[in-house]
Coordinates of C-alpha atoms in Angstrom, one line a residue:
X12 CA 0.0 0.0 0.0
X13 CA 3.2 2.7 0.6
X14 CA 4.1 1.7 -2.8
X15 CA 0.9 2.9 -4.5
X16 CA 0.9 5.5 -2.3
X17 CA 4.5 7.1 -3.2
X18 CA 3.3 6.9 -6.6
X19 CA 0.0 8.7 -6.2
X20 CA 2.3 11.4 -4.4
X21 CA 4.7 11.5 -7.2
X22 CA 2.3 11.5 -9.9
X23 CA 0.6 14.7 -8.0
X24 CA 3.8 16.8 -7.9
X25 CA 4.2 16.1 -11.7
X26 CA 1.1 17.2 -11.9
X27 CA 1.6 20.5 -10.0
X28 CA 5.0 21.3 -11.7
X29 CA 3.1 21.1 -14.9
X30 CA 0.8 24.0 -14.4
X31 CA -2.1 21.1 -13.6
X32 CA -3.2 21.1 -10.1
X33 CA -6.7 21.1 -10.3
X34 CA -5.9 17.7 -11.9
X35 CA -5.0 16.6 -8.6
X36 CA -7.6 15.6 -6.3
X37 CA -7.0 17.0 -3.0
X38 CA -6.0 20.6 -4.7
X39 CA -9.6 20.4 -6.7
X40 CA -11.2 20.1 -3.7
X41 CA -9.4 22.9 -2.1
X42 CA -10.4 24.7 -4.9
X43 CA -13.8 24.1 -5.0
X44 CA -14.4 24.9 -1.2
X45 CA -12.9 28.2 -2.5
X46 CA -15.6 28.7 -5.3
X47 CA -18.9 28.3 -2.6
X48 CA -20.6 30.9 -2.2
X49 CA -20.0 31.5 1.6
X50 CA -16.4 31.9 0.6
X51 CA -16.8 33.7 -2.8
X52 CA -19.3 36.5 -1.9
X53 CA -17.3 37.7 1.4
X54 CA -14.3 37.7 -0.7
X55 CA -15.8 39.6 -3.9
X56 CA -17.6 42.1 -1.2
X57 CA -14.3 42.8 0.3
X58 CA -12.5 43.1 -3.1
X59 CA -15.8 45.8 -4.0
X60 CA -15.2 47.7 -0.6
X61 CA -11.2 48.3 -0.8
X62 CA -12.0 49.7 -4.6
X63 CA -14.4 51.7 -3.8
X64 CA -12.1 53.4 -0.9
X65 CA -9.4 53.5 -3.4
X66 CA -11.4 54.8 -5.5
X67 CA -13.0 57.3 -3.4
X68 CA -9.8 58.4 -2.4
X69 CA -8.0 58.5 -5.5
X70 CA -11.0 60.8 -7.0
X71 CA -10.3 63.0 -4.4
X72 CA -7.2 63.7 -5.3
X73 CA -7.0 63.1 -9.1
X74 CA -10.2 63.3 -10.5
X75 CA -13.0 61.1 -11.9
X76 CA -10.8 58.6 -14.3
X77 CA -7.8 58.3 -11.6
X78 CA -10.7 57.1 -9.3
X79 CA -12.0 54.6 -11.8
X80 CA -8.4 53.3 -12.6
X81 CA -7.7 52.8 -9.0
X82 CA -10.9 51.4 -8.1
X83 CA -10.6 48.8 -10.9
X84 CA -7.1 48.0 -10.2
X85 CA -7.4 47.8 -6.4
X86 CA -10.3 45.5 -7.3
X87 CA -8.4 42.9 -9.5
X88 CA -5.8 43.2 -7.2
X89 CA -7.9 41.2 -4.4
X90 CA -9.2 39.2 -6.7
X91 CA -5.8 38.0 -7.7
X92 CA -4.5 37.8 -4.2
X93 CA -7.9 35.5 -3.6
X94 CA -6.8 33.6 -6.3
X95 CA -3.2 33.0 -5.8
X96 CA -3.9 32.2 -2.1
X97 CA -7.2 29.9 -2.3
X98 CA -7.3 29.1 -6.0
X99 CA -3.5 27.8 -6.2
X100 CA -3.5 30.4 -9.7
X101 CA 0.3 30.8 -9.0
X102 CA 0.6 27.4 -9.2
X103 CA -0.6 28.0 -13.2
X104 CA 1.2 31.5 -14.0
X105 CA 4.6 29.9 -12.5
X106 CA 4.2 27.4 -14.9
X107 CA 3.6 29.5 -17.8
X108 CA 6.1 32.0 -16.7
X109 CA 8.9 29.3 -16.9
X110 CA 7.1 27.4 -20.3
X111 CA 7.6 30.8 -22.2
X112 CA 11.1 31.6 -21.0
X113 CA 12.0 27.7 -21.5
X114 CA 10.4 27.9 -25.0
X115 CA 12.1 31.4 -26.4
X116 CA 13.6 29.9 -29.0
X117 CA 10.2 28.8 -30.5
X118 CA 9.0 32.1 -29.6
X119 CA 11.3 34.2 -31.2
X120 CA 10.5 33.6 -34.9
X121 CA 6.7 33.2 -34.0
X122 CA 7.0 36.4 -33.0
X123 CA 9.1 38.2 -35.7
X124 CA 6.4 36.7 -37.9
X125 CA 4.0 39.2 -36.7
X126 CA 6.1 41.6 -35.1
X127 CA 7.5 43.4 -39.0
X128 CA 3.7 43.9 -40.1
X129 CA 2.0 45.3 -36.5
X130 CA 5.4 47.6 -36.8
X131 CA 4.8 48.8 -40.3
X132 CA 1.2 49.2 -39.5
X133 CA 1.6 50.9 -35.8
X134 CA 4.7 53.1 -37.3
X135 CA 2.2 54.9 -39.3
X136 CA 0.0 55.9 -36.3
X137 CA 2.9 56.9 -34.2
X138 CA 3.7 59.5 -36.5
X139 CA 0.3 60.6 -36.6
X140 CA -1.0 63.7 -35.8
X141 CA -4.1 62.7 -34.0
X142 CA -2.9 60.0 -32.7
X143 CA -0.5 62.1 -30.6
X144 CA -3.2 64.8 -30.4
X145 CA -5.9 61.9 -28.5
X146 CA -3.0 59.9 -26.6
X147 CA -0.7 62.8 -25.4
X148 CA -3.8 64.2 -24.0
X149 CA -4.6 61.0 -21.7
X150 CA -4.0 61.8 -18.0
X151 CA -2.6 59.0 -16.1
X152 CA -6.1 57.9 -14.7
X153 CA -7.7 58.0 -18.3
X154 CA -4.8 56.3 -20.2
X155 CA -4.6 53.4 -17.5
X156 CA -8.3 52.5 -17.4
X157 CA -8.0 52.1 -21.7
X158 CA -5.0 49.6 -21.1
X159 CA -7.1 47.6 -18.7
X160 CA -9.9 48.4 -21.5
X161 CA -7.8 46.6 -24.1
X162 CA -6.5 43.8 -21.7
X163 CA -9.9 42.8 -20.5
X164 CA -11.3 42.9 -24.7
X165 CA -7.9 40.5 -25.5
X166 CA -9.1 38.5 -22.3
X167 CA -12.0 38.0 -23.0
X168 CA -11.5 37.2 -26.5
X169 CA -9.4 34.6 -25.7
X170 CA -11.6 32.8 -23.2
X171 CA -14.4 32.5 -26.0
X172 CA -11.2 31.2 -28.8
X173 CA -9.4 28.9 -26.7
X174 CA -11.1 26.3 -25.5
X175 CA -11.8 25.5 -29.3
X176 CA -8.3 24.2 -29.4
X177 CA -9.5 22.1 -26.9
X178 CA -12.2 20.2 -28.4
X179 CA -9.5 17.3 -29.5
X180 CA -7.6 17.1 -25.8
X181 CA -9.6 14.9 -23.8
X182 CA -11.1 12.0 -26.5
X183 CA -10.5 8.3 -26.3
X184 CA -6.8 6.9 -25.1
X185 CA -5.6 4.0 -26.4
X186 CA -3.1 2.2 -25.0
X187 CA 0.2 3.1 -27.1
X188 CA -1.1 6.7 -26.5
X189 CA -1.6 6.4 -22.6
X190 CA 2.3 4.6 -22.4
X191 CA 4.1 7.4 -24.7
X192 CA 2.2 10.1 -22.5
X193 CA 3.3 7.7 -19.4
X194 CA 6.6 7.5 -20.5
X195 CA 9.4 9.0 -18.5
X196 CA 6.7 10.8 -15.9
X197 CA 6.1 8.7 -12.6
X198 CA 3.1 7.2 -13.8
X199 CA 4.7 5.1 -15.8
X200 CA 4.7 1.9 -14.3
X201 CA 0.9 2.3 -14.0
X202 CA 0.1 3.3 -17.4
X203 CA 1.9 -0.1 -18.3
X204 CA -0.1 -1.8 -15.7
X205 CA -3.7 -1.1 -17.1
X206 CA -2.5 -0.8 -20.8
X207 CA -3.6 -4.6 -21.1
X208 CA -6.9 -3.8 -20.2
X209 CA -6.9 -0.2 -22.6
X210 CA -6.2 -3.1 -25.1
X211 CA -9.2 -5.3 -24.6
X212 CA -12.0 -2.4 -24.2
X213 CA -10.3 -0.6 -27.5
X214 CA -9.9 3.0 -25.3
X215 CA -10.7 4.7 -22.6
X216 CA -12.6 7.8 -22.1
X217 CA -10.1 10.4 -21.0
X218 CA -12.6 13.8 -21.1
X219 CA -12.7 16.2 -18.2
X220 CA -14.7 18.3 -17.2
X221 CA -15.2 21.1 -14.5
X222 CA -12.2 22.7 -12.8
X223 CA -9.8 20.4 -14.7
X224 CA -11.4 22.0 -17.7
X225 CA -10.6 25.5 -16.9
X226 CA -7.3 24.5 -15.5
X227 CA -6.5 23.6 -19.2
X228 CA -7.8 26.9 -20.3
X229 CA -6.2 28.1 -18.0
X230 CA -2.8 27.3 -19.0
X231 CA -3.6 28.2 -22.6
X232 CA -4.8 32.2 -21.1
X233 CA -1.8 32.2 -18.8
X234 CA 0.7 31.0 -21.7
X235 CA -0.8 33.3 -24.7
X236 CA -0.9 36.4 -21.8
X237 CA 2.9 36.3 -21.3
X238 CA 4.0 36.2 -24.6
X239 CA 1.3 39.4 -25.4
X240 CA 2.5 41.3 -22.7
X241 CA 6.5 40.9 -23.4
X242 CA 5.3 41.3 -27.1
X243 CA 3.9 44.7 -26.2
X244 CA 7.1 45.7 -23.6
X245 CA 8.7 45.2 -27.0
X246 CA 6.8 47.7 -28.9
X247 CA 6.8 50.0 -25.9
X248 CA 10.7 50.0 -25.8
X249 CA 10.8 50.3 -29.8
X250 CA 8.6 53.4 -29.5
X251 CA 10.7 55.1 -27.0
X252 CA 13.8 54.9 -29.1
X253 CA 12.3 55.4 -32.0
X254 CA 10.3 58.7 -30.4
X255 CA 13.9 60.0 -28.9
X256 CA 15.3 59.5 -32.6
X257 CA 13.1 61.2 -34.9
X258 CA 10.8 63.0 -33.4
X259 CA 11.7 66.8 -32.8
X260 CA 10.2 68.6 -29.7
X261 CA 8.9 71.3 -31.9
X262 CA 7.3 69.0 -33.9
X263 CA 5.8 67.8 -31.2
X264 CA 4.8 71.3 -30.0
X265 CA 2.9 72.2 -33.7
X266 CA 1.6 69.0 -33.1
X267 CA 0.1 69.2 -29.6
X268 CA -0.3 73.1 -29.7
X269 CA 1.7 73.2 -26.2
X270 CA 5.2 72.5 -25.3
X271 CA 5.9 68.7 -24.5
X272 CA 6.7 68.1 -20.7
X273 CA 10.0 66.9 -20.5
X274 CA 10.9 63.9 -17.5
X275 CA 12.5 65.1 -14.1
X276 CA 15.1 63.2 -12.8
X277 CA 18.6 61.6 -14.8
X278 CA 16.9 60.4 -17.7
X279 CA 15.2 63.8 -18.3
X280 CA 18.5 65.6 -17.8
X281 CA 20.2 63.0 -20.1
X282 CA 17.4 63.3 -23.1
X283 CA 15.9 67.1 -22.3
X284 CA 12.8 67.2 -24.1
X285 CA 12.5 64.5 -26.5
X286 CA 12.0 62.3 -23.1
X287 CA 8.5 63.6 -22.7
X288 CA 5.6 62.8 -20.7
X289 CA 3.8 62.8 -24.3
X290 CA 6.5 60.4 -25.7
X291 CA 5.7 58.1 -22.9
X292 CA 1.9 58.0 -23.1
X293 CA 1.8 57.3 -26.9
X294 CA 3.9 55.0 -26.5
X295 CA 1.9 53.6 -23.7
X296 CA -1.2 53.8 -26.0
X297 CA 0.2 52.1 -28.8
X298 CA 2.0 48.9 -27.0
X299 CA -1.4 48.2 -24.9
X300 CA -3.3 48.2 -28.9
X301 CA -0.4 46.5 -29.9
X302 CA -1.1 43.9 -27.4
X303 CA -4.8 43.8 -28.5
X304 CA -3.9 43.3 -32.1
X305 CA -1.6 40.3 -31.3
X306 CA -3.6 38.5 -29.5
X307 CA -6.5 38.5 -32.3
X308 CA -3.2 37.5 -34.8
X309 CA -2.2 34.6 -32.8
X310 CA -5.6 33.1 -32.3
X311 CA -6.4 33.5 -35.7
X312 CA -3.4 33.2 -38.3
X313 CA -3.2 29.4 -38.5
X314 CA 0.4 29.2 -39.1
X315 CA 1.2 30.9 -35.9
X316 CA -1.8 28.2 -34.2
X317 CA -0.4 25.5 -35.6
X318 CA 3.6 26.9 -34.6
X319 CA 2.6 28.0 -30.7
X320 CA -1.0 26.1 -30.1
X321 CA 0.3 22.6 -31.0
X322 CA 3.3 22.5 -29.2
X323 CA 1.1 23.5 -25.5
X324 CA -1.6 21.2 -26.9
X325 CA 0.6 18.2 -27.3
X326 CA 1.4 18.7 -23.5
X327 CA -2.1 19.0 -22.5
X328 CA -2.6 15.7 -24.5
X329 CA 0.2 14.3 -22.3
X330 CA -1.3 15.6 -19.6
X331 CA -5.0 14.4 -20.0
X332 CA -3.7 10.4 -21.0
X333 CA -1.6 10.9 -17.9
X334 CA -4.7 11.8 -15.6
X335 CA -6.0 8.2 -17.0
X336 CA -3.2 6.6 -15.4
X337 CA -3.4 8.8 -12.3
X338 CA -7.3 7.6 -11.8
X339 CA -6.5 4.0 -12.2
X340 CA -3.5 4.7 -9.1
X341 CA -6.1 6.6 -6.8
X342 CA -8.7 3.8 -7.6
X343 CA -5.5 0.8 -6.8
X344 CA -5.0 2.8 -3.4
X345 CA -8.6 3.2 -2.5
X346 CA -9.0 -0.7 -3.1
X347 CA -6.2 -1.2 -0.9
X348 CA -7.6 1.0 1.9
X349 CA -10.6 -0.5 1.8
X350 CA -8.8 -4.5 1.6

């Protein structure tokens, strides 16, 4: 019985360190205590009362929009603390953190792909009158709550896209497929165990549902958000140097019809005026958009789908013919407990 035991253990941690804890039993349950209502509601009404003193305090101070962007922020703030402390989310976003730094040389010319066409195509509205005339003119409060604007549109965009890559995750396993998945993993020795009996029923239903479901989604959102957001740092940083290369301040100044605000501080000093508060919120503007338009690329050119998406699908495969073998483990030790 400690023999089928260690392996359930071992098989959990492999699960964890995949970015897959809800596949684990004892960290779904956790979970799901976490999603009831007598646990939710206090949570979200705390999460509404700290934003609304942010916000309340923030308007006071900066105005309308600063209270909005505060209040919103403050509020997925909690949420995320919520989530990272009851919902084991950094469990997930450690996972995918480390998946896209592992996998930058796949990334790299995915990337480049799309990155020469949203820079010919963004170029042309950073040199744009109005563009600089709209963005320039964004205080902090106002500029911040349209980033969250587009980061919430590429959310939820993706959370209606991606569990279509889904659909072919969990179907039948057959045997061959449950020992390559198996293979090298501590489930091993069980996948080999029951692929006998895969054999004589033909497959085995492998589809999940529920919060193993969303922790697959999950791992898709979490792995498509970090590459967007260092996709759109990128742009940001292009911008700056681009903006302290060619664009004049009194360019700027017939432009905007005021003189830019150059930065305090060494950086200001170092660049005078073409280091402007103006410079930065374009910029801003334009990476956040940036980020919005890649994420509709990505999703939606197949060569990039069938680059990126297949790669993190075959590991969710892996994943799901594994949970097979994990089920058939927890069932061995439950027999034993009972015998």
């Amino acid at each position: 019985m400690t023999g089928t035991r260690d392996d359930v253990a071992a098989a959990e941690r492999w699960f964890v360190e995949h970015g897959l804890p809800y596949f684990v039993d004892d960290y779904r349950a956790a979970v799901a205590r976490g999603l009831r209502r007598p646990r939710l509601v206090p949570a979200l009404a705390v999460a509404v009362v700290v934003a609304a003193v942010a916000g309340l305090v923030t308007g006071a101070w900066l105005g309308v929009a600063s209270a909005l962007g505060a209040a919103l922020t403050v509020f997925g703030v909690v949420l995320a603390v919520y989530a990272v402390a009851v919902l084991r989310a950094w469990l997930i976003v450690g996972w995918a953190i480390r998946r896209t730094f592992r996998s930058m040389g796949l990334m790299l010319p995915l990337v480049t792909r799309a990155l020469p066409l949203l820079l010919l195509f963004i170029t042309f509205l950073f040199i744009n009158t109005e563009v600089w005339q709209v963005a320039a003119s964004l205080d902090g409060g106002v500029l911040w709550v349209t980033v969250l604007l587009f980061a919430a549109i590429a959310v939820g965009f993706l959370l209606t896209r991606l569990p279509e890559e889904l659909d072919s995750v969990d179907d039948e396993v057959e045997a061959a497929q449950l020992i390559e998945a198996c293979t090298g993993t501590p489930l091993e020795p069980a996948a080999r165990r029951i692929a006998a009996r895969v054999d004589r029923v033909g497959a085995v239903d492998a589809e999940v549902s529920g919060l193993q479901k969303a922790n697959l989604v999950l791992v898709l959102l979490v792995a498509q958000a970090v590459q967007v957001l260092l996709l759109a740092l990128a742009v940001f940083a292009f911008f700056i140097v681009f903006g302290l290369v060619a664009m004049e301040p009194e360019v700027l100044q017939l432009w905007l019809a005021h003189p830019v605000h150059a930065l305090d501080g060494p950086l200001g000093h170092l660049f005078g005026q073409r280091l402007s508060l103006e410079l930065l919120r374009v910029s801003t503007f334009l990476a956040a958009f940036s980020g919005l338009y890649f994420t509709v690329y990505a999703v939606t050119d197949e060569l990039y789908r069938r680059q990126f998406f297949s790669v993190v699908i075959r590991e969710l495969e892996r994943a799901v013919s594994a949970r097979v073998a994990y089920r058939s483990l927890r069932d061995e030790d439950r027999d034993e407990d009972l015998a």
